Coordinates of C-alpha atoms and ligand atoms in Angstrom, one line a residue:
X1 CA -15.3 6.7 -7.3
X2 CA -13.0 6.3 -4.2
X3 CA -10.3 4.1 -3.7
X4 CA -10.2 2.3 -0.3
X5 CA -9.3 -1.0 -1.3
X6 CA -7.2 -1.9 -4.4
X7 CA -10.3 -3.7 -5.9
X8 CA -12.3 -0.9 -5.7
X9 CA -11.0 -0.1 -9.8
X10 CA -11.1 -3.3 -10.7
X11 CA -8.6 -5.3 -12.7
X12 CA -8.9 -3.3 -16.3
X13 CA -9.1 0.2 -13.8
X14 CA -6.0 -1.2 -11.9
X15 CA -3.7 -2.0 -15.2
X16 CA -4.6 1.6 -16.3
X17 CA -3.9 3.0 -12.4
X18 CA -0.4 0.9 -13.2
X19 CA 0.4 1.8 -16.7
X20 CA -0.4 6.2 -16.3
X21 CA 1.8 5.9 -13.0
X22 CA 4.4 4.5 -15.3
X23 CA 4.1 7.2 -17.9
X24 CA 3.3 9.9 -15.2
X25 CA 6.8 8.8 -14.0
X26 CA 8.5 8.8 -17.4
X27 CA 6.8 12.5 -18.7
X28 CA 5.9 14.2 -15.8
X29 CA 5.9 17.7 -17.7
X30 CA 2.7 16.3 -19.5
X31 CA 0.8 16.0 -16.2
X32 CA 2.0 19.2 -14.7
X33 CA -0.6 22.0 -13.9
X34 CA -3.2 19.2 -15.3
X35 CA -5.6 20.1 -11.7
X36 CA -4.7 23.6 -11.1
X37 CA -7.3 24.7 -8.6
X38 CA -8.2 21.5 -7.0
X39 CA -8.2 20.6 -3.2
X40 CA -6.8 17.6 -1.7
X41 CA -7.2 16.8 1.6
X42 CA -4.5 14.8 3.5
X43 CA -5.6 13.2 6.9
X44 CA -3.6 11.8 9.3
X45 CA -4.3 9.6 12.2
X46 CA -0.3 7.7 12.3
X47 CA 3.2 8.3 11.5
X48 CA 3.8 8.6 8.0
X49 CA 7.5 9.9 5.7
X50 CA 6.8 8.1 2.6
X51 CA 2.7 8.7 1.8
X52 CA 2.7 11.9 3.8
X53 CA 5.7 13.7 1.0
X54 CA 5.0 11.7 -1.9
X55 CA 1.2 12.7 -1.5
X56 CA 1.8 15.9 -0.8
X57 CA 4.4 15.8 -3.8
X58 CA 2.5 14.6 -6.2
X59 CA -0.6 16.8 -5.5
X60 CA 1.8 19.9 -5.8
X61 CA 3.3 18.6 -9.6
X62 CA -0.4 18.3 -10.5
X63 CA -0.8 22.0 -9.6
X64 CA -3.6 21.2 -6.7
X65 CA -3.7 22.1 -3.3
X66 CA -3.0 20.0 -0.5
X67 CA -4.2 20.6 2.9
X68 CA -3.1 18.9 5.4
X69 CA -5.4 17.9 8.5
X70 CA -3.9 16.5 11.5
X71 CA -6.5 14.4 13.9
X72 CA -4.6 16.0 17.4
X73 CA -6.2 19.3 15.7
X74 CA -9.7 18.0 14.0
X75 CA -10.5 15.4 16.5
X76 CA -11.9 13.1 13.5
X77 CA -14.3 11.2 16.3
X78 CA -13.7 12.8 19.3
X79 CA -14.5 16.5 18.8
X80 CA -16.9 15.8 16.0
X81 CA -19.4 13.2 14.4
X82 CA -17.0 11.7 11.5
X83 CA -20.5 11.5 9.1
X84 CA -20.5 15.6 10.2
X85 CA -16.8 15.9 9.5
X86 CA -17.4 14.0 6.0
X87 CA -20.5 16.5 5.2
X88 CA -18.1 19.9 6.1
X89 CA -14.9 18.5 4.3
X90 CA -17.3 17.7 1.1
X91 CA -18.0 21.3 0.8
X92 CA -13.9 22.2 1.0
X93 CA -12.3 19.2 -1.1
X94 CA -12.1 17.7 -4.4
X95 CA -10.1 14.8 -2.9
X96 CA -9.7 13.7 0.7
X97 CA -6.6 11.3 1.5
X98 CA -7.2 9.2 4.9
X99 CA -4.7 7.4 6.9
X100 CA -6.9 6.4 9.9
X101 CA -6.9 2.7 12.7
X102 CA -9.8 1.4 11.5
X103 CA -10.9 0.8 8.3
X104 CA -14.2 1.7 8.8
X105 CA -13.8 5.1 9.2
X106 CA -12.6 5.8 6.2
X107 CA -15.9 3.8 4.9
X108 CA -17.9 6.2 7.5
X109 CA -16.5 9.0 5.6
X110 CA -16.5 7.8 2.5
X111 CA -20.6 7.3 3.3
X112 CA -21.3 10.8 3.6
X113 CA -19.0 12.2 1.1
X114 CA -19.4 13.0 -2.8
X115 CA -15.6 13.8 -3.0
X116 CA -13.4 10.7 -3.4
X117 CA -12.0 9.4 -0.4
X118 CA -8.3 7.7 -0.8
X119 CA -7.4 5.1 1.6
X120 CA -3.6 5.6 2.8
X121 CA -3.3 2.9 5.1
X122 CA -5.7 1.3 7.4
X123 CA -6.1 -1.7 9.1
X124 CA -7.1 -3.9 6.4
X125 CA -5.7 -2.6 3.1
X126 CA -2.9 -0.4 1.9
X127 CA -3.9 -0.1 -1.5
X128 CA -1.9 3.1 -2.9
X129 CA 1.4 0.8 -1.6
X130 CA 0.0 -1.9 -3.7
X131 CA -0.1 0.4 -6.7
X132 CA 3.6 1.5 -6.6
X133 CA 4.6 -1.8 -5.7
X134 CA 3.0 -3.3 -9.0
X135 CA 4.9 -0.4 -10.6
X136 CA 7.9 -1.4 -9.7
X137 CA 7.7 -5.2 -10.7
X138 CA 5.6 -3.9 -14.2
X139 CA 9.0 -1.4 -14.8
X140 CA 11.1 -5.1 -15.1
X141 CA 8.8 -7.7 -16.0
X142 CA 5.3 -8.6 -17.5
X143 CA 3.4 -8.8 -14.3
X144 CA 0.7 -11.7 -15.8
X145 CA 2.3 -14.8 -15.1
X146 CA 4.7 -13.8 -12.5
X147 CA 5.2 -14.8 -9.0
X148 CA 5.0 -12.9 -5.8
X149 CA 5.9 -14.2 -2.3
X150 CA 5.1 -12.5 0.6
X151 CA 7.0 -13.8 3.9
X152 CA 5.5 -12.2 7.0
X153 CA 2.9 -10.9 8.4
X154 CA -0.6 -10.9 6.6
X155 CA -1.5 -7.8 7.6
X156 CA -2.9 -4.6 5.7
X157 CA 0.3 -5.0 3.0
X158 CA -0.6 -7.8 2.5
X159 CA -4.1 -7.9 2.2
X160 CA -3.5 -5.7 -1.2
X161 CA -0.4 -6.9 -2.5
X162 CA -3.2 -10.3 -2.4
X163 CA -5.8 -8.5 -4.1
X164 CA -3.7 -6.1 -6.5
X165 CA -1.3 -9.7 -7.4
X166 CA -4.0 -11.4 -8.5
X167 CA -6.1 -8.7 -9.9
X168 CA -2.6 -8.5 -12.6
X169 CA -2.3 -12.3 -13.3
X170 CA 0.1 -12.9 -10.4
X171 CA 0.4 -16.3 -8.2
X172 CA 0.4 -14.8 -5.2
X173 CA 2.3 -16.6 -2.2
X174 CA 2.0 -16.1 1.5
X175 CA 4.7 -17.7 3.8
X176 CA 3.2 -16.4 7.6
X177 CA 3.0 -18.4 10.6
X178 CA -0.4 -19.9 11.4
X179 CA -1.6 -17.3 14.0
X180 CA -0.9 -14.4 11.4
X181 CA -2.7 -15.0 8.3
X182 CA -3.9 -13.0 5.9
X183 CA -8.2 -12.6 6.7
X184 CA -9.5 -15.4 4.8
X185 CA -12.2 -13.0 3.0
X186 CA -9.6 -11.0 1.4
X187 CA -7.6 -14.7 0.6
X188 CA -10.9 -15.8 -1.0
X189 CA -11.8 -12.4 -3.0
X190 CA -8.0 -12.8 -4.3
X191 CA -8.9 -16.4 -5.7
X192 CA -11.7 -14.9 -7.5
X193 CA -8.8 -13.3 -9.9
X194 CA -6.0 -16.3 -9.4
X195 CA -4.0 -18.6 -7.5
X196 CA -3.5 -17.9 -4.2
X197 CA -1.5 -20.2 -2.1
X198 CA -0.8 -20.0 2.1
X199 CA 2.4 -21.5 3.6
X200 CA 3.7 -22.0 7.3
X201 CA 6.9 -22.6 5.8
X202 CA 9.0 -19.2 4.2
X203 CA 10.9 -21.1 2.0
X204 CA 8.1 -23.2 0.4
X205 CA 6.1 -20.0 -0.2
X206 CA 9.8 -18.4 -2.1
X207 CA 10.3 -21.3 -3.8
X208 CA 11.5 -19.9 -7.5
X209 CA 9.3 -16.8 -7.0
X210 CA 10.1 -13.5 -9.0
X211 CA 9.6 -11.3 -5.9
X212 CA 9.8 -12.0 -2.3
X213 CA 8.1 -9.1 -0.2
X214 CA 8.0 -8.4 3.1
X215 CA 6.8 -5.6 6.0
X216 CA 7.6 -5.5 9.6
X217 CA 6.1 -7.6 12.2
X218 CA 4.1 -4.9 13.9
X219 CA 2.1 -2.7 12.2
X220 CA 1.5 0.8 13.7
X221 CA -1.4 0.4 16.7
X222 CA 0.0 -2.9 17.5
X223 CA 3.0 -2.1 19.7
X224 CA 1.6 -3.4 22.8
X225 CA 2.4 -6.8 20.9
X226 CA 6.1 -6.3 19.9
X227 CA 7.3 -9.3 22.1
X228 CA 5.0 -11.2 21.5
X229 CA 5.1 -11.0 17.5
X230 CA 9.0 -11.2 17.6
X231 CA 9.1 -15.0 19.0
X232 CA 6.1 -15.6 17.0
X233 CA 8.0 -14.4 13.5
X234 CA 11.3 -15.8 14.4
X235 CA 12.2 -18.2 11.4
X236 CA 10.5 -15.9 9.0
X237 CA 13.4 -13.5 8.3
X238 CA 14.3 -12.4 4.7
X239 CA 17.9 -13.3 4.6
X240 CA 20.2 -14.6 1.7
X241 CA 19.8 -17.9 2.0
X242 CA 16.1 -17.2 1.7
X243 CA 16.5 -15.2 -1.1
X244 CA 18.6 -18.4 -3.0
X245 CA 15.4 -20.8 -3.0
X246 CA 14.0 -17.8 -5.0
X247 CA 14.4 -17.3 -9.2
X248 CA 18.1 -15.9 -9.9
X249 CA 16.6 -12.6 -11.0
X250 CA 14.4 -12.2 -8.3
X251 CA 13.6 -8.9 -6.7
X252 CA 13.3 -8.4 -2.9
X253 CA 10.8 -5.8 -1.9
X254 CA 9.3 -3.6 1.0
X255 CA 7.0 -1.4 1.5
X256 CA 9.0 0.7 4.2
X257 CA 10.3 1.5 7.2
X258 CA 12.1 -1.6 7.8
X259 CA 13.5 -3.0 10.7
X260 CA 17.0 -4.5 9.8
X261 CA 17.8 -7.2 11.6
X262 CA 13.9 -8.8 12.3
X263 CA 11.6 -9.0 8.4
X264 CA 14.4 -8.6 6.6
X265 CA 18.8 -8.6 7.1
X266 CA 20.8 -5.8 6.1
X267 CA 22.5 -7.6 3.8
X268 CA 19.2 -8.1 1.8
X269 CA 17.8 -4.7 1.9
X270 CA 21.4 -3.3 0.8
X271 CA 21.7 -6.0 -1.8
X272 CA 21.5 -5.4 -5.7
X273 CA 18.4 -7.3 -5.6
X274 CA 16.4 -5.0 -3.7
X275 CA 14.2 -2.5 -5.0
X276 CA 12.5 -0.8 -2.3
X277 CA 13.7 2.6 -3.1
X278 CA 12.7 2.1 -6.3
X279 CA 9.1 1.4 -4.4
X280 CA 9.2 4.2 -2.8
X281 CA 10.0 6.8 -5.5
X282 CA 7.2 5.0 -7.4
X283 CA 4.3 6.0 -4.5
X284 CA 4.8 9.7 -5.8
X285 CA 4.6 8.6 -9.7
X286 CA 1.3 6.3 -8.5
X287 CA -0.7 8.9 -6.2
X288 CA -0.5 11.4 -8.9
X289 CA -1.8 9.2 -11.4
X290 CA -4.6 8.3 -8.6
X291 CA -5.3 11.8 -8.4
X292 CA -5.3 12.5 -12.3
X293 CA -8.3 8.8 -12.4
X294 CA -10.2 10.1 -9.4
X295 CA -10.5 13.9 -10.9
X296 CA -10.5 13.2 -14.3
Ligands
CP301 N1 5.2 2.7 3.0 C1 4.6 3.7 3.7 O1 3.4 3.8 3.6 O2 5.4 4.5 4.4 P1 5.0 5.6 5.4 O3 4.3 4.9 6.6 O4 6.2 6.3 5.8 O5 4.0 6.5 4.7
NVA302 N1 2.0 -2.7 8.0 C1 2.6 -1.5 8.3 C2 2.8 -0.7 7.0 C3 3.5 0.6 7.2 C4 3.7 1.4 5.9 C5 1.7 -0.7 9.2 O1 0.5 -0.7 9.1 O2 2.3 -0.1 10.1

């Protein structure tokens, strides 16, 4: 089975995902050495710190390989057929991690492929970020029944944190201005597991919520449109007074990098409430426990 979009384990596969990265991160000894003599394969078409080292990481603790293979150097597409790129790397891997543009290269791949194929980012989903990030609210509350606001853009973050939410017995909350909604397929596969609501306004989206997420304003690939998305996001900062209309004990959370001073204030990110280190350790705990599902 791969994993290209968070729903692709559906819900009972995704509380399991969710609970072994928990334990993974609590005993790590007792998953050390557990795929000695595996192969993962760890593409990359963008920029990457945190999936790049924690997957790397985590493959290493597990005792597997991980071989990294760089597009300026395979030409995924350009030097060679990506269905004759799949058929070659299927002979090599056990695994093959894919951070790629467009989504449906990793589906290309995935097509022609017996190996599991990971997504680490695309276009449309994000799902091992989703995984951590359910982690992290899991390690300080139930997670059925809670509320998560996302303020921002309703890009690839998003699109899981929409489908993983739900998927766990979230509410899941959108605050995004009109032009940059989450796809409405994704928003209607979400309501399939719960309540899904979509706000113009940030604060009505935060109201009393236990976690108020956020990602930049431009995703990687969409530079060209910096300007443009900064006038269009203004208003939908992160700041304190944002954070008030939310529950007293709420969390604040990002995936990563962040841009001070735009999503989210300094004073936020820095504040006691924010977790987003926590988030990030967690991607490590939650792609070895990926690896241990897909190859056990
Ligand atoms: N959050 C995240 O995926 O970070 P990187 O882009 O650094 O991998
Ligand atoms: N939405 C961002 C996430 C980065 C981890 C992007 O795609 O660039």
């Amino acid at each position: 089975m791969s994993f290209l979009s968070v729903a692709d384990p559906g819900p009972e596969g995704l509380e399991r995902l969710v609970e072994s990265s928990i334990d993974l991160k609590r005993d790590p000894d007792r998953y050390r050495g557990m795929l000695a003599g595996k192969t993962v394969g760890l593409f990359f078409e963008k920029p990457s710190l945190r999936t790049w080292v924690s997957s790397t990481a985590a493959t290493a603790l597990l005792g597997a390989h991980p071989i990294p293979i760089h597009q300026e150097t395979s030409g995924v597409g350009t030097r060679e057929e990506p269905a004759d790129v799949a058929r070659v790397l299927d002979g090599y891997l056990d695994v093959l991690g894919m951070r790629v543009f467009e989504h449906s290269l990793l589906e290309e791949l995935d097509a022609h492929m017996e190996a599991p194929v990971v997504n680490l980012l695309s276009d449309w989903e994000h799902p091992c970020q989703a995984v951590a990030d359910l982690m992290a609210i899991a390690e300080r509350r139930p997670l059925p029944g809670a509320v998560l606001a996302y303020v921002g853009d309703g890009n690839n973050v998003c699109h899981s944190l929409l489908l993983a939410g739900t998927m766990a017995g979230m509410e899941v909350r959108v605050g995004c201005p009109p032009g940059y909604r989450p796809q409405a397929g994704v928003v209607s596969r979400a309501r399939e597991w719960g309540p899904v609501s979509i706000f113009d306004d940030p604060g009505a989206a935060v109201e009393g919520a236990d976690a108020v997420y956020t990602d930049v304003w431009t995703s990687m690939g969409q530079e060209e449109e910096t300007a443009e998305r900064l006038a269009a996001f203004a208003g939908f900062t992160v700041d304190s007074a944002l954070m008030d209309r939310a529950d007293s004990e709420a969390v604040f959370m990002h995936c990563l990098p962040a841009h001070r001073g735009e999503e989210v204030t300094a004073e936020v990110l820095e504040s006691p409430r924010s977790v987003v280190f926590d988030q990030a350790e967690n991607r490590l705990h939650s792609f070895g426990a990926l690896l241990v599902h897909l190859l056990t």
